[in-house]
Coordinates of N, CA and C and ligand atoms in Angstrom, one line a residue:
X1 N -77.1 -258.5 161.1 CA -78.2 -257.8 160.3 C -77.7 -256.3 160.1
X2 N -77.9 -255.6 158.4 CA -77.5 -254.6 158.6 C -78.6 -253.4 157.8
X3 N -78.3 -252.4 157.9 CA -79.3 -251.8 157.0 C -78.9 -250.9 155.9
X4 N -79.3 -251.5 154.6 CA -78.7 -251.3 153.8 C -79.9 -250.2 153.1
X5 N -78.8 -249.5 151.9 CA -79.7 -249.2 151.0 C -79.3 -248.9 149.6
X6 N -80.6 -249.2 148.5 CA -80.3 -249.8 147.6 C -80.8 -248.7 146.3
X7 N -79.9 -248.2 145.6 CA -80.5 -247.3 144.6 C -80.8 -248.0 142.9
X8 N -81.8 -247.8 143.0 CA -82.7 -248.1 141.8 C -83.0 -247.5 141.0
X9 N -82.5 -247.8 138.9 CA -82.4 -247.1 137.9 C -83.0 -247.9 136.8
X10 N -84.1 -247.1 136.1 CA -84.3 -247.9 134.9 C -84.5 -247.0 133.8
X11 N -84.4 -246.8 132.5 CA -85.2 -246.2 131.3 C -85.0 -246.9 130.3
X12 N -85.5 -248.0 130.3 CA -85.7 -248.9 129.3 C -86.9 -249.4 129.4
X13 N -88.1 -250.3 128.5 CA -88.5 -251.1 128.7 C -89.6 -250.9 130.1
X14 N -90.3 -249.9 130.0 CA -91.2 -249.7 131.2 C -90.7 -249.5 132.4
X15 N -90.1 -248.0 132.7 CA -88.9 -248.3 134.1 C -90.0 -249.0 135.2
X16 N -91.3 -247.8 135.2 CA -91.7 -248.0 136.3 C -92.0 -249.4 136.9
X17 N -92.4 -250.1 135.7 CA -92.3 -251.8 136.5 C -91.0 -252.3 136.4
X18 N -90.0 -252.0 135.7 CA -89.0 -252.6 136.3 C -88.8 -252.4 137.6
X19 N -88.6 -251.2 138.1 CA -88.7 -250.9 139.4 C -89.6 -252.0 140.3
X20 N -90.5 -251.7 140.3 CA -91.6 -252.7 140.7 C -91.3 -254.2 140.8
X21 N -91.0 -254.6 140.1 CA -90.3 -255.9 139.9 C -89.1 -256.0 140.9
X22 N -88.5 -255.2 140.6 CA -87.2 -255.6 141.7 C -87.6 -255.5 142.6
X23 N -88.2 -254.4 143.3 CA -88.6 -254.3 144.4 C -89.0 -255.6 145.7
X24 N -90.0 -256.5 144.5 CA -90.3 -257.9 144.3 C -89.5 -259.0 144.4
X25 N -88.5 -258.7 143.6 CA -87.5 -259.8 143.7 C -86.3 -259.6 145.0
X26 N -86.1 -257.7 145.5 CA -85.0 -257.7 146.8 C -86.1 -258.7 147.9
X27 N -87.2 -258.4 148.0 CA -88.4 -258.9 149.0 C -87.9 -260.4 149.4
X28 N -87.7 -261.4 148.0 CA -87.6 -262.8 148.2 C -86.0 -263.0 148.6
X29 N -84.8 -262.0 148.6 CA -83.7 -262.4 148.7 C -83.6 -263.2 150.4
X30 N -82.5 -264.0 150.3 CA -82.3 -264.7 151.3 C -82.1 -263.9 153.2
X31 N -82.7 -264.4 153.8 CA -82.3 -263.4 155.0 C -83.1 -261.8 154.6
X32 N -83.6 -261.5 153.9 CA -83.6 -260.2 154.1 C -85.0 -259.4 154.0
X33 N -85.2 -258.4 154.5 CA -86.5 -257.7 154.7 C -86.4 -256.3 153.8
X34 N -87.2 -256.5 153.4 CA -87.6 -254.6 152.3 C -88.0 -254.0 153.6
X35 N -87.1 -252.7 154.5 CA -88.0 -252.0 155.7 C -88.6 -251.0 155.1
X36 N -88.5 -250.3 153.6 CA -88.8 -248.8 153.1 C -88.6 -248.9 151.5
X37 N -89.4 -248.4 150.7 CA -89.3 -248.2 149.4 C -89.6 -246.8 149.4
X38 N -88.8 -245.8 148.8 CA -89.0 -244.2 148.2 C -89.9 -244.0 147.0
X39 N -90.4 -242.6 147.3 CA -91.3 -242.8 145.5 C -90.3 -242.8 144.7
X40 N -91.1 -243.2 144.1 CA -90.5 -242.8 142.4 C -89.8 -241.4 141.8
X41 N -88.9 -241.5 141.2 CA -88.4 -240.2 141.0 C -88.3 -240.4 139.5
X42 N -88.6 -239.1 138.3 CA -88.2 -239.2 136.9 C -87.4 -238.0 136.6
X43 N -86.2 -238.3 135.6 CA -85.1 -237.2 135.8 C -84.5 -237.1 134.1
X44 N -84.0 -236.2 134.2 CA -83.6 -236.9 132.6 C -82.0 -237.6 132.8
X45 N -81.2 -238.5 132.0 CA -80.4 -239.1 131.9 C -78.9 -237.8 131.9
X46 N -78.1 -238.3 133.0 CA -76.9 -237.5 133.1 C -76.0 -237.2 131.9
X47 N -76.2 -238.3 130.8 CA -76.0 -238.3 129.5 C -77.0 -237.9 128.3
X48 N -76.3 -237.6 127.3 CA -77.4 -236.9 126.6 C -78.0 -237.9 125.5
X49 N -79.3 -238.2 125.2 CA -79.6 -239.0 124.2 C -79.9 -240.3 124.5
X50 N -80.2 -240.1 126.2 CA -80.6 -241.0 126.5 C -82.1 -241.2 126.9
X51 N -82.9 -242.0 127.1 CA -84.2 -242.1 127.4 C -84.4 -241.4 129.5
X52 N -85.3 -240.3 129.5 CA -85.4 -240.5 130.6 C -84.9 -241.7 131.8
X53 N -84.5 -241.7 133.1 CA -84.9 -242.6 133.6 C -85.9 -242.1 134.8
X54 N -86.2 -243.2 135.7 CA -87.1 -243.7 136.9 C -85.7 -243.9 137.8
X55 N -85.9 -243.4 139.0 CA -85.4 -243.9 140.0 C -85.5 -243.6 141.2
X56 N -85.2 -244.8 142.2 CA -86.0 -245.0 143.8 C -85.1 -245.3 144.7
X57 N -85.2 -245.4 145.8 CA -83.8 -246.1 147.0 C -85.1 -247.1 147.6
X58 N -84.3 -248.2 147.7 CA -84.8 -248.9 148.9 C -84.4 -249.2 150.4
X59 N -84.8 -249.6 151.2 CA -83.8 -249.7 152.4 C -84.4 -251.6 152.7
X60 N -83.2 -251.7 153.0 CA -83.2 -253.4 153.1 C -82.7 -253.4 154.8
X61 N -83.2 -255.0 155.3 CA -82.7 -255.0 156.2 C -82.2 -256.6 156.4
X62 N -80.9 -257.2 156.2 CA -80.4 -258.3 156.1 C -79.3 -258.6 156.3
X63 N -79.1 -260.0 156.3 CA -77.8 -260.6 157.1 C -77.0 -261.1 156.2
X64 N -77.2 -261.2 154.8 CA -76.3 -261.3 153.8 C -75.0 -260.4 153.8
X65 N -74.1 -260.9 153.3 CA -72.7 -260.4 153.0 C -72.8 -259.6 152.0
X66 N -71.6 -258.3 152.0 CA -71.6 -257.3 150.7 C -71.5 -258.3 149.1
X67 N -70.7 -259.0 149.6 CA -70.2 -259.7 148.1 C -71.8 -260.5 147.6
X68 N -72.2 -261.4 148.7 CA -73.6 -262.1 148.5 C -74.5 -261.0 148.3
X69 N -74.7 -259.8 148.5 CA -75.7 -259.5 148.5 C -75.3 -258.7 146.8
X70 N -73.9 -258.4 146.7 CA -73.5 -258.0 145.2 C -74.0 -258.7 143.8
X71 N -74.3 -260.2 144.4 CA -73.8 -261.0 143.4 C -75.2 -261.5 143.2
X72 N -76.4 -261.0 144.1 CA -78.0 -261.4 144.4 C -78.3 -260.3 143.3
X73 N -77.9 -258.9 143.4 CA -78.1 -257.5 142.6 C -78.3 -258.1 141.3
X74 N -76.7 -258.1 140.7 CA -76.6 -258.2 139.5 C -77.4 -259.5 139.0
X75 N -77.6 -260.7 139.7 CA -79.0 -261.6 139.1 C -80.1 -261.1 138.9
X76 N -80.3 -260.2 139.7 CA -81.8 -259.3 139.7 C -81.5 -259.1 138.1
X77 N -80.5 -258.2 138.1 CA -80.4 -256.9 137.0 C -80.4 -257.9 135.7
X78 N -79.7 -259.1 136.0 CA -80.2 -259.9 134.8 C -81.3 -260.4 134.1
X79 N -81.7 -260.8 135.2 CA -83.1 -261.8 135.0 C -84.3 -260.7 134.5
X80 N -83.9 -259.2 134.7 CA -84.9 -258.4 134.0 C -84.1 -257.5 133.0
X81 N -83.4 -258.4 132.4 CA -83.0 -258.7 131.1 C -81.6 -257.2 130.9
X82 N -81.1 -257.3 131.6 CA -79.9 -256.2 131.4 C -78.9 -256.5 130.3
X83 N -78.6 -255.9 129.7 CA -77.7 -256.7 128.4 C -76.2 -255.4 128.8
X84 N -75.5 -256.0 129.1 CA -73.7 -254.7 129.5 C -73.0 -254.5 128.2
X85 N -73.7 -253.8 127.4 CA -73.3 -253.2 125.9 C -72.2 -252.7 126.1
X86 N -72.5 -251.2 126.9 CA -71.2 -250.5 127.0 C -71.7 -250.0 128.3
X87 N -70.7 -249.4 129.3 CA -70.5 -248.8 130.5 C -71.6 -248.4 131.2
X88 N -71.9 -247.2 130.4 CA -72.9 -246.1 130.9 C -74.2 -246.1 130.0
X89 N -74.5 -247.3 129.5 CA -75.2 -247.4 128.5 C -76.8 -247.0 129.3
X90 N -77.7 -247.3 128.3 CA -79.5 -247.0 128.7 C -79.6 -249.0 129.6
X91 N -80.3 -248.9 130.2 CA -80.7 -249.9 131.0 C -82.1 -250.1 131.2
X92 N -82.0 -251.6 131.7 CA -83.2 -252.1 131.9 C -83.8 -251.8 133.4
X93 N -82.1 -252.4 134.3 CA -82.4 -252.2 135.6 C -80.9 -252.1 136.0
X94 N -80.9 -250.9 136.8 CA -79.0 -250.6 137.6 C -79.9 -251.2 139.2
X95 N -79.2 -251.6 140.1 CA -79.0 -251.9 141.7 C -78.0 -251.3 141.9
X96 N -77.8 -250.4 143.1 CA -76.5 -250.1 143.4 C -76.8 -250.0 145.1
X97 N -75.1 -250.9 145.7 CA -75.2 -251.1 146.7 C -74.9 -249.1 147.2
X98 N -76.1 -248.4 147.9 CA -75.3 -247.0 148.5 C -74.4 -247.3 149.7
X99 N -75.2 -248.1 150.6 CA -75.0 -248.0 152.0 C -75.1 -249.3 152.3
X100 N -73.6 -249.9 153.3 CA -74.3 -251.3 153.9 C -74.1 -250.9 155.2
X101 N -75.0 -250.8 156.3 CA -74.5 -250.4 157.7 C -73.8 -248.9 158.0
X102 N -72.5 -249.0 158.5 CA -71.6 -247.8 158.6 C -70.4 -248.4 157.6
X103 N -70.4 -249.6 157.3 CA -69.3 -250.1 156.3 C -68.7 -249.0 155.9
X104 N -66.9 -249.1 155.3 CA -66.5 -248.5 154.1 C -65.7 -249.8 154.1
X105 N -66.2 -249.7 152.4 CA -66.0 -251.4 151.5 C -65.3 -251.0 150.4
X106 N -63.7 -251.1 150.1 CA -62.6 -250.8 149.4 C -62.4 -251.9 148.6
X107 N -63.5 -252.5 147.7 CA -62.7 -254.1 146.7 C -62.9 -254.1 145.5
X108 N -62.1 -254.6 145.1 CA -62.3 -254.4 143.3 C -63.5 -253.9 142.8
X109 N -64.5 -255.5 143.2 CA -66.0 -255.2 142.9 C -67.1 -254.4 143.2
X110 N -66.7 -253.1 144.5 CA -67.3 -253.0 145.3 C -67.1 -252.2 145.8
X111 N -67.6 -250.8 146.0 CA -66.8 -249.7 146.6 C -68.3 -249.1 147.5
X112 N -68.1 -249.2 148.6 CA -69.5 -248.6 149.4 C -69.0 -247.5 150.7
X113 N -69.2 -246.0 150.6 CA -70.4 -245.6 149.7 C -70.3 -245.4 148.1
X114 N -71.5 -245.6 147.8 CA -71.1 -245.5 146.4 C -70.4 -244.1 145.8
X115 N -69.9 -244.2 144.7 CA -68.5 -243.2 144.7 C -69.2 -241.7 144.0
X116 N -70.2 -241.6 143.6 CA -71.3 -240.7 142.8 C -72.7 -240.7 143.5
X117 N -72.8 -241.2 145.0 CA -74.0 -240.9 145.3 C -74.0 -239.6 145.9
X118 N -73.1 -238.9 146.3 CA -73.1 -238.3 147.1 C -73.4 -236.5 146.3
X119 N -73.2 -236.8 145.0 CA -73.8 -235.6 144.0 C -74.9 -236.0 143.3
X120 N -75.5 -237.1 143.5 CA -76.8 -237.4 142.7 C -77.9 -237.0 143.2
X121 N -79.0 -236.0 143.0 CA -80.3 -235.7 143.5 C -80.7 -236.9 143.3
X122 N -80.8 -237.7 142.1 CA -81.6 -239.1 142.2 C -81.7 -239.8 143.0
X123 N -80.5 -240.0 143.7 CA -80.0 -240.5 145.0 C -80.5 -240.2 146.3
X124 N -80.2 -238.9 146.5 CA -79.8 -238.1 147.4 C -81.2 -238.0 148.1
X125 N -82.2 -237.8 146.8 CA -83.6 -236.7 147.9 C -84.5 -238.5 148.2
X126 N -84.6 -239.6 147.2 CA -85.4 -240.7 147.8 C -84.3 -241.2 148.8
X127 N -83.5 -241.0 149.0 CA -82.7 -241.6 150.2 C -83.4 -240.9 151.5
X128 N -83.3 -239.6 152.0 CA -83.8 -238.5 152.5 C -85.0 -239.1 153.3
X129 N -86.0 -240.3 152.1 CA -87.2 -240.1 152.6 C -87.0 -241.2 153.7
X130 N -86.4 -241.9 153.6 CA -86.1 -243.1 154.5 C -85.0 -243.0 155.3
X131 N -84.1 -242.2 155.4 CA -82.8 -242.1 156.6 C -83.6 -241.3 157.4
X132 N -83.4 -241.4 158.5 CA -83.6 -240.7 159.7 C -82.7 -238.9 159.3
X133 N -83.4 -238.1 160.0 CA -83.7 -236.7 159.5 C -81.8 -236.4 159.9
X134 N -81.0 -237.1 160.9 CA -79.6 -236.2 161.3 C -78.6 -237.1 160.4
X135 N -79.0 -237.9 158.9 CA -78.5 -238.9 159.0 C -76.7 -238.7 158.7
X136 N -76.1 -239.7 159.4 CA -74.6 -239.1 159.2 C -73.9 -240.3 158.0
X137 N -73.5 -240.0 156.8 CA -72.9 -241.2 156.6 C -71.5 -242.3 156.9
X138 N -71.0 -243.3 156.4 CA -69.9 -243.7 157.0 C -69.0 -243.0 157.3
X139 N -68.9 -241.9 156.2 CA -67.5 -241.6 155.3 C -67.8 -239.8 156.2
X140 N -68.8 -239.8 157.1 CA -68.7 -238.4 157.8 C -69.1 -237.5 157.7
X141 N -70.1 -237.7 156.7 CA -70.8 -236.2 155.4 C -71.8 -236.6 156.2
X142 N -72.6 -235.5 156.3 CA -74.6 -235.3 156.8 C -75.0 -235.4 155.5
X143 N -75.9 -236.1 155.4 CA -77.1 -236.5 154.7 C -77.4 -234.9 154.2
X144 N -78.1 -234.0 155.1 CA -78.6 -233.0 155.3 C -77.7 -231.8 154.7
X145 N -76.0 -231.7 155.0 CA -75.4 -231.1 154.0 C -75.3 -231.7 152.4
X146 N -75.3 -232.9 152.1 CA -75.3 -232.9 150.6 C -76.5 -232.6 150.1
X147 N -77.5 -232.5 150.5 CA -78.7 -232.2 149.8 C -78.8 -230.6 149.8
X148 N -78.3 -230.2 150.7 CA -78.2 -228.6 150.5 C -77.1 -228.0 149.5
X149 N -76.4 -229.3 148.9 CA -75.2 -228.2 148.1 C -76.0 -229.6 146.7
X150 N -77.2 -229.6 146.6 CA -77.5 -230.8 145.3 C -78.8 -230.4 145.3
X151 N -79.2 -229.3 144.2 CA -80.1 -228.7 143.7 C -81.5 -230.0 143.4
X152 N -82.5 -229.6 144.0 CA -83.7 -230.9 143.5 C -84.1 -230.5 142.2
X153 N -83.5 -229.5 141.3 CA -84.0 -228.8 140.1 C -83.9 -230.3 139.1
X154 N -85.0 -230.3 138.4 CA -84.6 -231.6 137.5 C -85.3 -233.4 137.4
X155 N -85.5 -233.0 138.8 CA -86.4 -233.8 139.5 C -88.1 -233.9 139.2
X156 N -88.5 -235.1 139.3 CA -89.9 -234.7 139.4 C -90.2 -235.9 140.1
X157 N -91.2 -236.0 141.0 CA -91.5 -237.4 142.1 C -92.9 -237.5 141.8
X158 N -93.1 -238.8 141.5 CA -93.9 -239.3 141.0 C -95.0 -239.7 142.2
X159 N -96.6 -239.8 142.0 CA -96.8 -240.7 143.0 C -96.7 -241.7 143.6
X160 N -96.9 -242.3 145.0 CA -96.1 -243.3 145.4 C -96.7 -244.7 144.5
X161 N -95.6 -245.5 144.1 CA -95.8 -246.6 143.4 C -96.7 -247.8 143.9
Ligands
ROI201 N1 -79.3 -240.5 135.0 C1 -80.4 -240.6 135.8 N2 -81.2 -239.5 135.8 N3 -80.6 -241.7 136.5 C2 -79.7 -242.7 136.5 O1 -79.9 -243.7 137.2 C3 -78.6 -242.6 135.7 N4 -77.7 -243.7 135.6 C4 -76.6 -243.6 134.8 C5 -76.3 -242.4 134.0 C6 -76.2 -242.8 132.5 C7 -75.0 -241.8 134.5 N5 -77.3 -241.4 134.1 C8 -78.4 -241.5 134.9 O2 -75.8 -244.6 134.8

């Protein structure tokens, strides 16, 4: 059993229930428990011309495998209709594995920690609400120092969903 956590992106198509929805569908994944959901967070798109998005962390707590639990995501991200146009496109619903345990996960498919969470406020401050206050990550960084060098300017937190 490990404790994972899971960052959550939408500006398509009603983020805030897409959110909602997944949230719904990690709940039924096999083996596994939703321990914490973050609020809602709304930001504008790192790209320009894009539709605001929504985004949340969840914390999971399950015995699934990185690859199983990879391959459970992107069904999610389907079934609430993700279409992979291009790269960095607008979305319905992103999952991204942040954190699985203390893992560091080197594979093709799969690089944990994720390789851009570590400058993302989106990331960074709903993670915050759910790690424990000293939190240290795999890779050796405090929680507590990236959030002091990643401005919450930009941000706006929604009430809890
Ligand atoms: N911008 C915000 N605010 N939130 C995201 O989840 C997000 N995801 C992306 C890009 C397009 C980089 N910008 C984002 O993939």
């Amino acid at each position: 059993m490990e404790r994972i956590y899971i960052g959550m992106g939408s500006n398509l198509a009603a983020p805030d229930r897409q959110l909602r929805c997944a949230i719904e569908a990690l709940a039924h994944l096999p083996g596994t428990r939703v321990a914490g959901v973050s609020a809602f967070y709304q930001s504008d798109s790192l790209l320009t011309g894009q539709p605001r998005y929504t985004n949340a962390v969840a914390a999971l707590d399950s015995s699934l495998a990185p690859l199983e639990l990879l391959d459970a995501l992107q069904a999610i991200e389907n079934d609430q209709g993700r279409e992979r146009l291009e790269r960095w496109g607008p979305r319905t619903l992103d999952l991204d594995i942040l954190l699985f345990g203390d893992q560091l996960i080197d594979e093709p498919r799969l690089k944990v920690p994720h390789y851009q969470m570590h400058l993302r406020a989106f990331v960074l401050y709903p993670l915050a609400e759910l790690a424990p206050a000293d939190f240290l990550l795999p890779d050796g960084q405090h929680l507590s120092d990236l959030l002091a060098a990643c401005p919450f300017a930009g941000l706006e937190r929604l009430a809890i969903a």
